[in-house]
Short mmCIF file of C-alpha atoms in Angstrom, two decimals:
data_model
loop_
_atom_site.label_atom_id
_atom_site.label_comp_id
_atom_site.label_asym_id
_atom_site.label_seq_id
_atom_site.Cartn_x
_atom_site.Cartn_y
_atom_site.Cartn_z
CA ASN A 1 -0.99 81.93 -21.31
CA ALA A 2 -0.05 83.77 -24.63
CA GLY A 3 3.25 82.07 -25.74
CA VAL A 4 4.20 83.29 -28.96
CA THR A 5 1.90 85.52 -31.24
CA GLN A 6 2.12 85.72 -34.80
CA THR A 7 0.42 88.67 -36.96
CA PRO A 8 -1.10 88.66 -39.05
CA LYS A 9 -2.96 85.04 -39.92
CA PHE A 10 -3.37 85.67 -43.59
CA GLN A 11 -1.22 88.60 -45.53
CA VAL A 12 -1.70 88.96 -49.82
CA LEU A 13 0.97 90.89 -51.01
CA LYS A 14 1.68 91.70 -54.61
CA THR A 15 4.96 91.05 -55.97
CA GLY A 16 7.72 93.92 -54.98
CA GLN A 17 5.71 94.81 -51.89
CA SER A 18 7.44 94.61 -48.73
CA MET A 19 5.69 93.85 -45.50
CA THR A 20 6.77 92.79 -41.62
CA LEU A 21 6.00 89.71 -40.36
CA GLN A 22 5.30 90.65 -36.56
CA CYS A 23 6.19 87.51 -33.94
CA ALA A 24 6.36 88.05 -29.86
CA GLN A 25 7.14 85.71 -26.95
CA ASP A 26 6.29 86.37 -23.19
CA MET A 27 8.15 83.02 -22.08
CA ASN A 28 11.43 85.30 -21.82
CA HIS A 29 13.02 82.72 -24.39
CA GLU A 30 16.53 83.50 -25.59
CA TYR A 31 16.22 81.64 -28.63
CA MET A 32 13.57 82.73 -31.52
CA SER A 33 13.19 81.22 -34.49
CA TRP A 34 11.48 81.55 -38.54
CA TYR A 35 10.28 78.56 -40.47
CA ARG A 36 8.51 78.45 -43.50
CA GLN A 37 6.80 75.24 -44.41
CA ASP A 38 5.80 74.69 -47.82
CA PRO A 39 3.69 71.56 -49.68
CA GLY A 40 5.96 68.32 -49.67
CA MET A 41 9.04 70.13 -48.64
CA GLY A 42 8.69 70.12 -44.82
CA LEU A 43 9.55 73.38 -42.39
CA ARG A 44 12.95 74.46 -43.34
CA LEU A 45 14.79 77.13 -41.21
CA ILE A 46 15.48 80.73 -42.52
CA HIS A 47 16.80 82.83 -39.61
CA TYR A 48 17.79 82.14 -35.95
CA SER A 49 18.53 84.30 -32.81
CA VAL A 50 20.14 83.37 -29.84
CA GLY A 51 19.36 86.66 -27.80
CA ALA A 52 18.67 89.77 -28.04
CA GLY A 53 20.94 91.51 -30.34
CA ILE A 54 22.51 88.45 -32.20
CA THR A 55 21.29 86.44 -35.09
CA ASP A 56 22.08 83.74 -38.03
CA GLN A 57 21.07 82.48 -41.08
CA GLY A 58 19.36 79.19 -41.39
CA GLU A 59 19.27 76.94 -44.50
CA VAL A 60 16.32 79.59 -46.62
CA PRO A 61 17.84 82.73 -46.00
CA ASN A 62 18.11 84.69 -49.38
CA GLY A 63 14.75 87.33 -49.21
CA TYR A 64 14.09 87.38 -45.76
CA ASN A 65 15.45 90.32 -43.04
CA VAL A 66 15.76 90.12 -39.10
CA SER A 67 16.55 92.04 -36.66
CA ARG A 68 16.12 91.26 -32.41
CA SER A 69 15.87 94.28 -30.79
CA THR A 70 14.40 92.95 -27.50
CA THR A 71 14.43 89.33 -25.96
CA GLU A 72 10.55 89.54 -27.24
CA ASP A 73 10.46 90.29 -30.38
CA PHE A 74 11.65 88.69 -33.23
CA PRO A 75 9.76 90.64 -36.52
CA LEU A 76 10.80 89.09 -39.78
CA ARG A 77 11.00 91.15 -42.93
CA LEU A 78 10.36 90.75 -46.94
CA LEU A 79 11.53 93.48 -48.47
CA SER A 80 10.56 92.83 -52.46
CA ALA A 81 8.51 90.00 -52.11
CA ALA A 82 8.43 87.56 -55.11
CA PRO A 83 5.95 84.52 -55.34
CA SER A 84 8.74 82.42 -54.24
CA GLN A 85 8.07 83.37 -50.94
CA THR A 86 3.97 82.11 -50.99
CA SER A 87 4.12 80.27 -47.80
CA VAL A 88 3.17 79.69 -44.63
CA TYR A 89 4.90 81.23 -42.03
CA PHE A 90 5.89 79.90 -38.65
CA CYS A 91 7.55 81.36 -35.64
CA ALA A 92 9.57 79.25 -32.80
CA SER A 93 11.05 80.29 -29.55
CA SER A 94 13.11 77.89 -27.08
CA MET A 95 14.21 78.63 -23.49
CA GLY A 96 17.70 77.63 -25.16
CA SER A 97 20.11 75.90 -26.87
CA LEU A 98 18.73 72.50 -28.64
CA PRO A 99 17.36 69.78 -27.42
CA GLY A 100 15.17 72.43 -25.82
CA GLN A 101 11.24 72.27 -26.50
CA LEU A 102 10.35 74.99 -29.44
CA PHE A 103 7.60 76.33 -29.16
CA PHE A 104 5.82 77.06 -32.24
CA GLY A 105 3.32 80.15 -33.47
CA SER A 106 0.27 79.37 -35.03
CA GLY A 107 1.59 80.67 -38.36
CA THR A 108 1.10 83.46 -41.12
CA GLN A 109 -0.21 82.27 -44.19
CA LEU A 110 1.33 84.58 -47.07
CA SER A 111 0.43 84.47 -50.98
CA VAL A 112 2.73 86.52 -53.12
CA LEU A 113 0.59 87.08 -56.02
CA THR B 1 22.68 70.39 -45.99
CA GLN B 2 21.51 66.80 -44.06
CA LEU B 3 18.29 65.19 -45.07
CA LEU B 4 15.77 63.55 -42.03
CA GLU B 5 13.75 61.13 -44.45
CA GLN B 6 10.35 60.73 -43.17
CA SER B 7 8.10 57.36 -44.49
CA PRO B 8 5.22 56.76 -44.87
CA GLN B 9 4.42 60.27 -46.24
CA PHE B 10 0.78 59.37 -45.89
CA LEU B 11 -1.01 56.91 -44.00
CA SER B 12 -4.70 56.41 -43.60
CA ILE B 13 -5.94 53.66 -41.46
CA GLN B 14 -9.52 52.66 -39.17
CA GLU B 15 -9.67 53.22 -35.30
CA GLY B 16 -8.03 50.26 -33.84
CA GLU B 17 -5.47 49.83 -36.01
CA ASN B 18 -1.33 50.52 -34.94
CA LEU B 19 1.10 52.05 -37.16
CA THR B 20 4.05 52.88 -36.98
CA VAL B 21 6.33 55.97 -38.90
CA TYR B 22 10.25 56.26 -39.44
CA CYS B 23 12.63 58.93 -39.12
CA ASN B 24 15.66 58.25 -40.97
CA SER B 25 19.29 59.80 -41.83
CA SER B 26 23.11 59.09 -42.97
CA SER B 27 23.99 61.26 -40.48
CA VAL B 28 24.05 60.65 -36.38
CA PHE B 29 21.87 63.29 -34.61
CA SER B 30 22.94 64.47 -30.85
CA SER B 31 18.65 65.04 -30.20
CA LEU B 32 15.76 64.01 -32.07
CA GLN B 33 12.14 65.47 -31.10
CA TRP B 34 8.76 64.10 -32.39
CA TYR B 35 5.91 66.96 -33.16
CA ARG B 36 2.45 66.68 -34.32
CA GLN B 37 0.83 69.69 -36.38
CA GLU B 38 -3.38 69.95 -36.62
CA PRO B 39 -4.48 71.67 -39.68
CA GLY B 40 -3.70 75.73 -39.10
CA GLU B 41 -1.67 75.73 -36.38
CA GLY B 42 2.42 75.02 -34.98
CA PRO B 43 3.59 71.76 -34.29
CA VAL B 44 3.30 70.93 -30.34
CA LEU B 45 6.16 68.66 -29.24
CA LEU B 46 5.77 64.87 -28.52
CA VAL B 47 9.04 64.23 -27.12
CA THR B 48 12.50 64.01 -27.15
CA VAL B 49 15.52 61.62 -27.40
CA VAL B 50 18.67 62.37 -26.52
CA THR B 51 20.15 58.75 -25.93
CA GLY B 52 21.21 55.58 -28.52
CA GLY B 53 18.54 53.05 -27.59
CA GLU B 54 15.89 55.40 -25.67
CA VAL B 55 12.29 54.41 -25.66
CA LYS B 56 9.79 56.76 -24.10
CA LYS B 57 6.27 56.12 -24.05
CA LEU B 58 3.50 58.45 -23.97
CA LYS B 59 -0.01 56.90 -23.19
CA ARG B 60 -0.30 55.05 -26.53
CA LEU B 61 2.64 55.89 -28.75
CA THR B 62 6.22 54.68 -28.22
CA PHE B 63 9.28 56.35 -29.58
CA GLN B 64 12.33 54.67 -29.82
CA PHE B 65 15.70 56.04 -31.05
CA GLY B 66 18.23 53.89 -33.01
CA ASP B 67 21.38 52.31 -30.87
CA ALA B 68 23.75 54.41 -33.48
CA ARG B 69 21.45 57.70 -33.39
CA LYS B 70 20.84 58.04 -36.87
CA ASP B 71 17.06 56.83 -36.93
CA SER B 72 13.96 56.75 -34.60
CA SER B 73 10.51 55.32 -34.72
CA LEU B 74 6.93 56.61 -33.65
CA HIS B 75 4.84 53.99 -33.18
CA ILE B 76 0.51 54.14 -31.75
CA THR B 77 -1.17 51.54 -30.85
CA ALA B 78 -4.94 51.32 -31.42
CA ALA B 79 -5.03 54.64 -33.22
CA GLN B 80 -8.12 56.95 -32.86
CA PRO B 81 -9.43 59.11 -34.81
CA GLY B 82 -7.80 62.49 -32.27
CA ASP B 83 -4.66 61.07 -33.40
CA THR B 84 -5.13 62.07 -36.86
CA GLY B 85 -2.76 64.96 -37.67
CA LEU B 86 1.12 66.01 -39.76
CA TYR B 87 3.59 63.89 -37.62
CA LEU B 88 7.08 65.49 -37.73
CA CYS B 89 10.62 64.36 -36.69
CA ALA B 90 12.95 66.92 -36.42
CA GLY B 91 17.20 66.55 -35.55
CA ALA B 92 20.05 68.44 -34.18
CA TYR B 93 22.67 67.14 -35.12
CA SER B 94 25.86 65.83 -34.07
CA GLY B 95 28.89 68.05 -34.58
CA GLY B 96 26.52 70.82 -35.90
CA SER B 97 25.06 73.85 -34.57
CA ASN B 98 23.00 73.67 -31.54
CA TYR B 99 20.58 76.13 -32.11
CA LYS B 100 19.36 74.49 -35.64
CA LEU B 101 16.78 72.15 -36.04
CA THR B 102 16.18 70.33 -38.85
CA PHE B 103 13.01 68.95 -39.57
CA GLY B 104 11.40 65.93 -41.97
CA LYS B 105 8.65 66.43 -44.40
CA GLY B 106 6.23 64.84 -42.16
CA THR B 107 3.62 61.76 -42.17
CA LEU B 108 0.21 62.96 -42.82
CA LEU B 109 -1.45 60.26 -40.27
CA THR B 110 -5.90 59.92 -40.90
CA VAL B 111 -7.48 57.96 -38.37
CA ASN B 112 -10.95 56.63 -39.96
CA PRO B 113 -13.85 56.44 -37.54
#
């Protein structure tokens, strides 16, 4: 039972570098989302998608890009990493619109130096 | 940006004690969820409440949704070390997007043996 799979688990970047955080789910969920979790700030929504080809911005979208070419995959791209993007990133999926259960991946811990 | 306030932020108790965690907002929720998160993992759904005044029980955990659907509480009876974790409330606001879930900052619970 894979559920939501995130890779990598840990990543260290230098300021200005780019990278893609991968997220895949095998539950045929239409809804997928990215959150970042920072101490004292809780979980904040970055981007979300309600189906292949459809994406929208969340609360903190600046500095991040997403695309949804398939139902299974929802990668998060950092085009030019900044220290302010140091955080733990979580991908989550749900069968449909809220209040459906969100299934979370185990997270990616990203440090930008 | 709608805010979801959780209290207390930290709670350290002895095994066998009871505790209550609160989640409050000035806005009305269409639904509210409680999650528990353990170190190094993503949050896991405990319960979803939808109806004002609703009470749900999950073993020693009791969840209540306020009559006006602006607040919720989580009560744990006879806490055990296995209850240790970060408890997060998350709400979908009435009249808002059905695809955006706002999280509180969480309550970090430690239950000492």
